[in-house]
mmCIF file of C-alpha atoms and ligand atoms in Angstrom:
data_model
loop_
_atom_site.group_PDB
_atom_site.id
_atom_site.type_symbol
_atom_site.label_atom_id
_atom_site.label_comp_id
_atom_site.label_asym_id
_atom_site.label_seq_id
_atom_site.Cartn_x
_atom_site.Cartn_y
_atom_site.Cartn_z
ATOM 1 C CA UNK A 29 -32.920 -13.133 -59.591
ATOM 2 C CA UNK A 30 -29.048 -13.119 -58.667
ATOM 3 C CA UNK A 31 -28.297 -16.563 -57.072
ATOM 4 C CA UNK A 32 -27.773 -16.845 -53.673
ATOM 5 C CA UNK A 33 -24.194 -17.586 -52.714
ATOM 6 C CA UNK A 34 -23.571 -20.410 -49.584
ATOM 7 C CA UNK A 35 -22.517 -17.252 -47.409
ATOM 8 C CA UNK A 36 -25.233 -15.039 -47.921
ATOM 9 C CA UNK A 37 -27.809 -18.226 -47.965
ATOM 10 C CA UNK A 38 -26.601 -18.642 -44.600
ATOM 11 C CA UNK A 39 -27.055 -15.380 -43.643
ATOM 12 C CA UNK A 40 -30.668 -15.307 -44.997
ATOM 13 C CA UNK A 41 -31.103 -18.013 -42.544
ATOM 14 C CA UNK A 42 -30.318 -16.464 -39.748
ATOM 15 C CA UNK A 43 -32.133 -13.640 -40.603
ATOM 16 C CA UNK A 44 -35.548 -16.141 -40.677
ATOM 17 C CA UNK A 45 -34.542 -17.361 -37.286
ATOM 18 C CA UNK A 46 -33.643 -13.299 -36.273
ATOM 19 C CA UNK A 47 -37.501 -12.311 -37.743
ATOM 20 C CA UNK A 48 -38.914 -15.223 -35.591
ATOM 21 C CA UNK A 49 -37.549 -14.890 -32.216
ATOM 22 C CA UNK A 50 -35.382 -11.732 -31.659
ATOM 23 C CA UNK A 51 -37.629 -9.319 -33.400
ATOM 24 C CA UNK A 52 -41.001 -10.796 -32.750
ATOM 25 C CA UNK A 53 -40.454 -11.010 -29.563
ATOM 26 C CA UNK A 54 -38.814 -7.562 -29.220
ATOM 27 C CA UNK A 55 -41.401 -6.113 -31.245
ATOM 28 C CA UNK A 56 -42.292 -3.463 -28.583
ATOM 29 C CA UNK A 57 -38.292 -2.564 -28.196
ATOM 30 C CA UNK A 58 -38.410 -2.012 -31.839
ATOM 31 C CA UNK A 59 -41.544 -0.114 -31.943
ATOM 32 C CA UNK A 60 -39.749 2.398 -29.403
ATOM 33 C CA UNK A 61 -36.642 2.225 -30.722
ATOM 34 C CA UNK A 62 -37.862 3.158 -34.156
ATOM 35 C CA UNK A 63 -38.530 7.034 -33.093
ATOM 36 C CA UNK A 64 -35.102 7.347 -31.251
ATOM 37 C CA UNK A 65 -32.267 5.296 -29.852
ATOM 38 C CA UNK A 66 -30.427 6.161 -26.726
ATOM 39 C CA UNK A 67 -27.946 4.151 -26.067
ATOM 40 C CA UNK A 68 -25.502 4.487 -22.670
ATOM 41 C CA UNK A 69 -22.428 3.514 -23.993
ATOM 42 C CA UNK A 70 -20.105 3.535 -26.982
ATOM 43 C CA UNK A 71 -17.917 0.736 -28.325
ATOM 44 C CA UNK A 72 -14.868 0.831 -29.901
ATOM 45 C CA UNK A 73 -13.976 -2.795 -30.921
ATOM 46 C CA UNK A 74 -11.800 -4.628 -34.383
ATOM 47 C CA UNK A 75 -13.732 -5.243 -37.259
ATOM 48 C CA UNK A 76 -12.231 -9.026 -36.254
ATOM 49 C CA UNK A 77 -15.314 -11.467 -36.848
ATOM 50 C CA UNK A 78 -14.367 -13.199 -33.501
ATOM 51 C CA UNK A 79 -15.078 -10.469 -31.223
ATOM 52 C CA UNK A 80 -18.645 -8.733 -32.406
ATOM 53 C CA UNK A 81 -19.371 -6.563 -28.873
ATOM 54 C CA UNK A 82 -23.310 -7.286 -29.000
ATOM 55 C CA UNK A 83 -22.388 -10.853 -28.824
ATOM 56 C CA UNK A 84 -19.765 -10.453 -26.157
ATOM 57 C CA UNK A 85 -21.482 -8.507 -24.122
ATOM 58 C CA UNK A 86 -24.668 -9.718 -25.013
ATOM 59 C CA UNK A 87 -27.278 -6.472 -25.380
ATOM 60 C CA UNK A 88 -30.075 -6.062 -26.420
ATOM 61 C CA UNK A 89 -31.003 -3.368 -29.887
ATOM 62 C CA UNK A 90 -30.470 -0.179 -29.024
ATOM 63 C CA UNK A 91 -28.175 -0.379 -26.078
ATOM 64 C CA UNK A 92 -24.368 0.085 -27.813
ATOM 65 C CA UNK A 93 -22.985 2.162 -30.161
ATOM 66 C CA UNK A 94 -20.159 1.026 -32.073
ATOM 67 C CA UNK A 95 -17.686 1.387 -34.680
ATOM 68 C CA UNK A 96 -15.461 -1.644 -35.527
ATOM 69 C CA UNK A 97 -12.563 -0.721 -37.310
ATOM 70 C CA UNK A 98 -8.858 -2.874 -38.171
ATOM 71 C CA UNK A 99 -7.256 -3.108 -35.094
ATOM 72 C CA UNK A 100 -10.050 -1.024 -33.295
ATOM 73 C CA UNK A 101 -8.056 2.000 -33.076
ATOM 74 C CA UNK A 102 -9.422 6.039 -32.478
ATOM 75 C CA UNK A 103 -6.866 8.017 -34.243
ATOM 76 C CA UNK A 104 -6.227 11.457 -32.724
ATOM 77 C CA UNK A 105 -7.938 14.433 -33.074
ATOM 78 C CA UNK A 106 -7.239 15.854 -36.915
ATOM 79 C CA UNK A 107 -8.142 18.150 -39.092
ATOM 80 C CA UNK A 108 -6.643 17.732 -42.146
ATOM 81 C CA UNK A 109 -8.344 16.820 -44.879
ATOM 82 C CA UNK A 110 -10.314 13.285 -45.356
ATOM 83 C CA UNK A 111 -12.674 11.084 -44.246
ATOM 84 C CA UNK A 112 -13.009 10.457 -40.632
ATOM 85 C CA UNK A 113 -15.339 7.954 -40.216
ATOM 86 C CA UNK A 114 -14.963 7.595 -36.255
ATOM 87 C CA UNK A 115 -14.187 10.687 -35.448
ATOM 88 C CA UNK A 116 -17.775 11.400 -36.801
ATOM 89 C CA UNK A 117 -18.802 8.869 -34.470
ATOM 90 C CA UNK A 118 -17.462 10.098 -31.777
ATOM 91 C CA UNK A 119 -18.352 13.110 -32.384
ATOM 92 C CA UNK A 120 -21.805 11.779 -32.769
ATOM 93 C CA UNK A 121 -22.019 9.826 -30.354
ATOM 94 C CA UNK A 122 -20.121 11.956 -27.517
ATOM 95 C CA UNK A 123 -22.105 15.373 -28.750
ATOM 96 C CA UNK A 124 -25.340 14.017 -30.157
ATOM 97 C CA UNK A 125 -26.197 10.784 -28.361
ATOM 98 C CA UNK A 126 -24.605 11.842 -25.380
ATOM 99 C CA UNK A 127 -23.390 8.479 -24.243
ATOM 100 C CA UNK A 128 -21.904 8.072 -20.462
ATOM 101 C CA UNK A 129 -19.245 5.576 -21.240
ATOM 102 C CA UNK A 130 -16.916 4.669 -24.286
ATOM 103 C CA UNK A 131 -15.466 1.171 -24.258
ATOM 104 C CA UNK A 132 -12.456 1.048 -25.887
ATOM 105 C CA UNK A 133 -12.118 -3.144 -26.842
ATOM 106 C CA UNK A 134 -8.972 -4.629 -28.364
ATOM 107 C CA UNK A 135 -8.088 -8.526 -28.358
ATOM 108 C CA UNK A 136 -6.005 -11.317 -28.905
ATOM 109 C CA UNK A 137 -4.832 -12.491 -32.005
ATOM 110 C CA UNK A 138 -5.523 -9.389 -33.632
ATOM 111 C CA UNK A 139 -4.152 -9.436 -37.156
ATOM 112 C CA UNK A 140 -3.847 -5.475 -37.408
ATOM 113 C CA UNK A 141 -1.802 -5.318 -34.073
ATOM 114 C CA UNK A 142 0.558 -8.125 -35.765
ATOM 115 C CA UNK A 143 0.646 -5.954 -38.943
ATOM 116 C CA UNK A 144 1.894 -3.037 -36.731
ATOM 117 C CA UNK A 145 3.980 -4.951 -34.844
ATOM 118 C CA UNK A 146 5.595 -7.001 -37.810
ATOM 119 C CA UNK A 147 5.214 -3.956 -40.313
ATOM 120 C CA UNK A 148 4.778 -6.536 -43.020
ATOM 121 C CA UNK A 149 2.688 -4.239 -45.206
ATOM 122 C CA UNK A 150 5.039 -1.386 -44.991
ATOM 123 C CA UNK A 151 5.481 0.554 -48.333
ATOM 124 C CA UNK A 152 2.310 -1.321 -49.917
ATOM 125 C CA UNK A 153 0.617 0.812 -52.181
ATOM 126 C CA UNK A 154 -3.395 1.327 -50.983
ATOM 127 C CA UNK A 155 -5.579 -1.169 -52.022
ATOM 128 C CA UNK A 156 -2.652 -3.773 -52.044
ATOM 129 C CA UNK A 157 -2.323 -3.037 -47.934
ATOM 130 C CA UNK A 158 -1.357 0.393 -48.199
ATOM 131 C CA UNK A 159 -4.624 1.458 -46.227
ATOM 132 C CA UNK A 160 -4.092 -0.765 -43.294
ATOM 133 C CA UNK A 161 -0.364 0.068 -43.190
ATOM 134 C CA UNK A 162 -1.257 3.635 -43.142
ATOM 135 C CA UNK A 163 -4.280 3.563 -40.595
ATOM 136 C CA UNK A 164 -1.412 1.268 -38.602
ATOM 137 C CA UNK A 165 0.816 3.522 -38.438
ATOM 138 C CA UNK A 166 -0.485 5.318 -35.543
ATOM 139 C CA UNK A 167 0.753 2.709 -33.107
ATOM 140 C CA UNK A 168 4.070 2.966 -34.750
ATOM 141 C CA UNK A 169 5.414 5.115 -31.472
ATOM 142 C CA UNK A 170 4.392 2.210 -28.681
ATOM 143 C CA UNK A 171 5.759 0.098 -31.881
ATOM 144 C CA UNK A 172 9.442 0.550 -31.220
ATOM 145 C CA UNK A 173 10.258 0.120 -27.203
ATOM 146 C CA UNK A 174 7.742 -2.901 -27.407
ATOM 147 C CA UNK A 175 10.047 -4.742 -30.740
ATOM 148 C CA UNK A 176 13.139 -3.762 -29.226
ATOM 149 C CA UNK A 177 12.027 -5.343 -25.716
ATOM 150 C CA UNK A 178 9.934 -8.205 -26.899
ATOM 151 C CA UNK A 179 11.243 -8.399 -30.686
ATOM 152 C CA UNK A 180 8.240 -8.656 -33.579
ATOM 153 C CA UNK A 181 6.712 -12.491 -33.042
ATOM 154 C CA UNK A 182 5.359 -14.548 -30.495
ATOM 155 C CA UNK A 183 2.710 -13.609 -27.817
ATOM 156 C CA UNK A 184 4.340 -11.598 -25.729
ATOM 157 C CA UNK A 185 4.966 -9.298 -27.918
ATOM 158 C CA UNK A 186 1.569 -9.191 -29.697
ATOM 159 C CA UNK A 187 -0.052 -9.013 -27.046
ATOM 160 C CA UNK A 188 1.876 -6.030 -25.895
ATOM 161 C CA UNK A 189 0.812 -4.759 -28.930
ATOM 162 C CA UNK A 190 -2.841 -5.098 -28.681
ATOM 163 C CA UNK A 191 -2.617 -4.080 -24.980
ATOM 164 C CA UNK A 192 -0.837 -0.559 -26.007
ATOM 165 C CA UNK A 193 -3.292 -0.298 -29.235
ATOM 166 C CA UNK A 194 -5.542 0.118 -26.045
ATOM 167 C CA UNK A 195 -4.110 2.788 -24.300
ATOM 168 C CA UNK A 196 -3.432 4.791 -27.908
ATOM 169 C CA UNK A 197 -6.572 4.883 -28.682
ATOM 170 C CA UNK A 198 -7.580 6.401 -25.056
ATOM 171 C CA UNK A 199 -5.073 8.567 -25.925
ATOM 172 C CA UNK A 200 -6.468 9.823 -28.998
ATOM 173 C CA UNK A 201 -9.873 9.940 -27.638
ATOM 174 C CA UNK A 202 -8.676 12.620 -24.738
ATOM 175 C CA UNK A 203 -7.468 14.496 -27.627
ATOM 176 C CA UNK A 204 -11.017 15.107 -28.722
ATOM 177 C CA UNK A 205 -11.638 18.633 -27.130
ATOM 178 C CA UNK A 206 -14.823 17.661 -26.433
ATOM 179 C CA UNK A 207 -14.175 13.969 -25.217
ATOM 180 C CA UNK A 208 -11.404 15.877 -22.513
ATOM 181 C CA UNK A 209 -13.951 18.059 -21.448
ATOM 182 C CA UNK A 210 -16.601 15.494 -20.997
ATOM 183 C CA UNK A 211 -14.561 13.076 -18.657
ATOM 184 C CA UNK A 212 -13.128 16.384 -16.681
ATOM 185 C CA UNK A 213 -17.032 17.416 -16.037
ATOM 186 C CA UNK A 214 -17.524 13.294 -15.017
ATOM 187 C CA UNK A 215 -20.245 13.385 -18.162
ATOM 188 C CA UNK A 216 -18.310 10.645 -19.378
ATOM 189 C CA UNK A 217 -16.154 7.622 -18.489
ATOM 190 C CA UNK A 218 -13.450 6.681 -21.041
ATOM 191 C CA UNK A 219 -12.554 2.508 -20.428
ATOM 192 C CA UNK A 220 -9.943 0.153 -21.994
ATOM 193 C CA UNK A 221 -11.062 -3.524 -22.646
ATOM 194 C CA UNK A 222 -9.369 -6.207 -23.366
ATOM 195 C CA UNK A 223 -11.250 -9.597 -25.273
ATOM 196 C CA UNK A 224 -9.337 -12.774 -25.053
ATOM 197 C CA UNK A 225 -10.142 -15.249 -27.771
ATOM 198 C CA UNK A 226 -8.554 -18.297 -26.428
ATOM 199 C CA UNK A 227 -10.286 -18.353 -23.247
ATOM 200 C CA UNK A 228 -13.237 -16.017 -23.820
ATOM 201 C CA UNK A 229 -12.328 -13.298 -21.239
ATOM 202 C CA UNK A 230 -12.573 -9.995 -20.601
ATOM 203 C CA UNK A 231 -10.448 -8.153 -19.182
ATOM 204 C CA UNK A 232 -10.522 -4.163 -18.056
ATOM 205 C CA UNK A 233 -7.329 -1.964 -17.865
ATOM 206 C CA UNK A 234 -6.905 -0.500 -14.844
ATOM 207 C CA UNK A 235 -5.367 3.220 -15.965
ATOM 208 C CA UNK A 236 -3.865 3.681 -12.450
ATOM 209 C CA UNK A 237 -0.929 0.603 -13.483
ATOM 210 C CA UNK A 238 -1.533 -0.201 -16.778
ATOM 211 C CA UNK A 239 -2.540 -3.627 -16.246
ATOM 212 C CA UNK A 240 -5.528 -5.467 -17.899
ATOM 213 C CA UNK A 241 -7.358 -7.235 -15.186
ATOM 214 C CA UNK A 242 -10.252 -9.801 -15.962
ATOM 215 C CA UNK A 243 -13.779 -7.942 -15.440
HETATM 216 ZN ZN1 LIG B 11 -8.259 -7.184 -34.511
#
């Protein structure tokens, strides 16, 4: 048998502990969530391993939907060619699942929102950062009035960064025909997060000012 690297053995672990509390004694959950799942709301959050949204928010199987993605960005509403791995899930989950709520969650420190700030791995061919410099790239417009006020280091500007990575990606989600039409009928609520690392808090933009507020 392959050997078991430290990482994975670790992993195995937790999955022992995983098989003898959270699934034995959410056996029944499972039993009812193996036919269907239905969850309420969809989350949106960075593929960062600090800020995993069933841990933040602390749910239970079946309860949130979620894509994690660099910089957890929605890019806008396209056509063209490719693979569009959460626009299928939005799709899916907006159409199919039918979800009331999408949570939109950026944070702190977030190394793709200092990419796009910095533009550090502009010109990289993919595979040597081209693919994060080109998924990046869509926050390239909020980019410029934020380095020309702020300049490209420090926190202020990051975290302008990661706050307008936010309000992009709400952005491109109301450019989803059928997201718009969804939040015009009320079906569905569209909300901007915010997940400090240094202090653990969350924090909800309010879309009337454009401030992040702590939940
Ligand atoms: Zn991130």
């Amino acid at each position: 048998m392959t050997e078991i690297s430290d990482s994975l053995g670790g992993l195995i672990a937790g999955y022992r502990r995983f098989r003898e509390t959270g699934w034995e004694t959410e056996r029944e959950r499972w039993a009812t969530l193996q036919a269907s799942q239905s969850p309420r709301t969809m989350v949106i959050a960075c593929s960062d391993s600090r800020v995993d949204p069933a841990q933040i928010f602390d749910v239970r199987p079946g309860e949130i939907f979620v894509v994690r993605n660099v910089a957890a960005l929605v890019p806008p509403f396209e056509t063209t060619p490719g693979r569009h791995g959460v626009s299928a899930a939005v799709e899916f989950a907006a159409g199919f699942l039918k979800v009331q709520e999408i949570v939109v969650m950026g944070h702190g420190m977030c190394g793709g929102c200092q990419a796009a700030l910095t533009q550090k791995l502009h010109g990289q061919e993919p595979g040597s950062g081209g693919f994060v410099a080109d998924w990046i790239a869509m926050l390239d417009e909020v980019r410029g009035p934020i380095a020309r006020e702020l300049g490209t280091e420090g926190r202020a500007a990051e975290r302008a960064m990661e706050h307008a990575a936010v309000k992009v990606s709400l952005a491109n989600l109301r450019s989803f025909p059928q997201v718009r039409e969804k939040e015009q009928r009320g079906e569905l609520v569209l909300r901007g997060a915010f997940f400090a690392i240094s202090d653990g808090l969350l924090y909800l933009l309010d879309e009337q000012t454009g401030e992040f507020q702590p939940a």
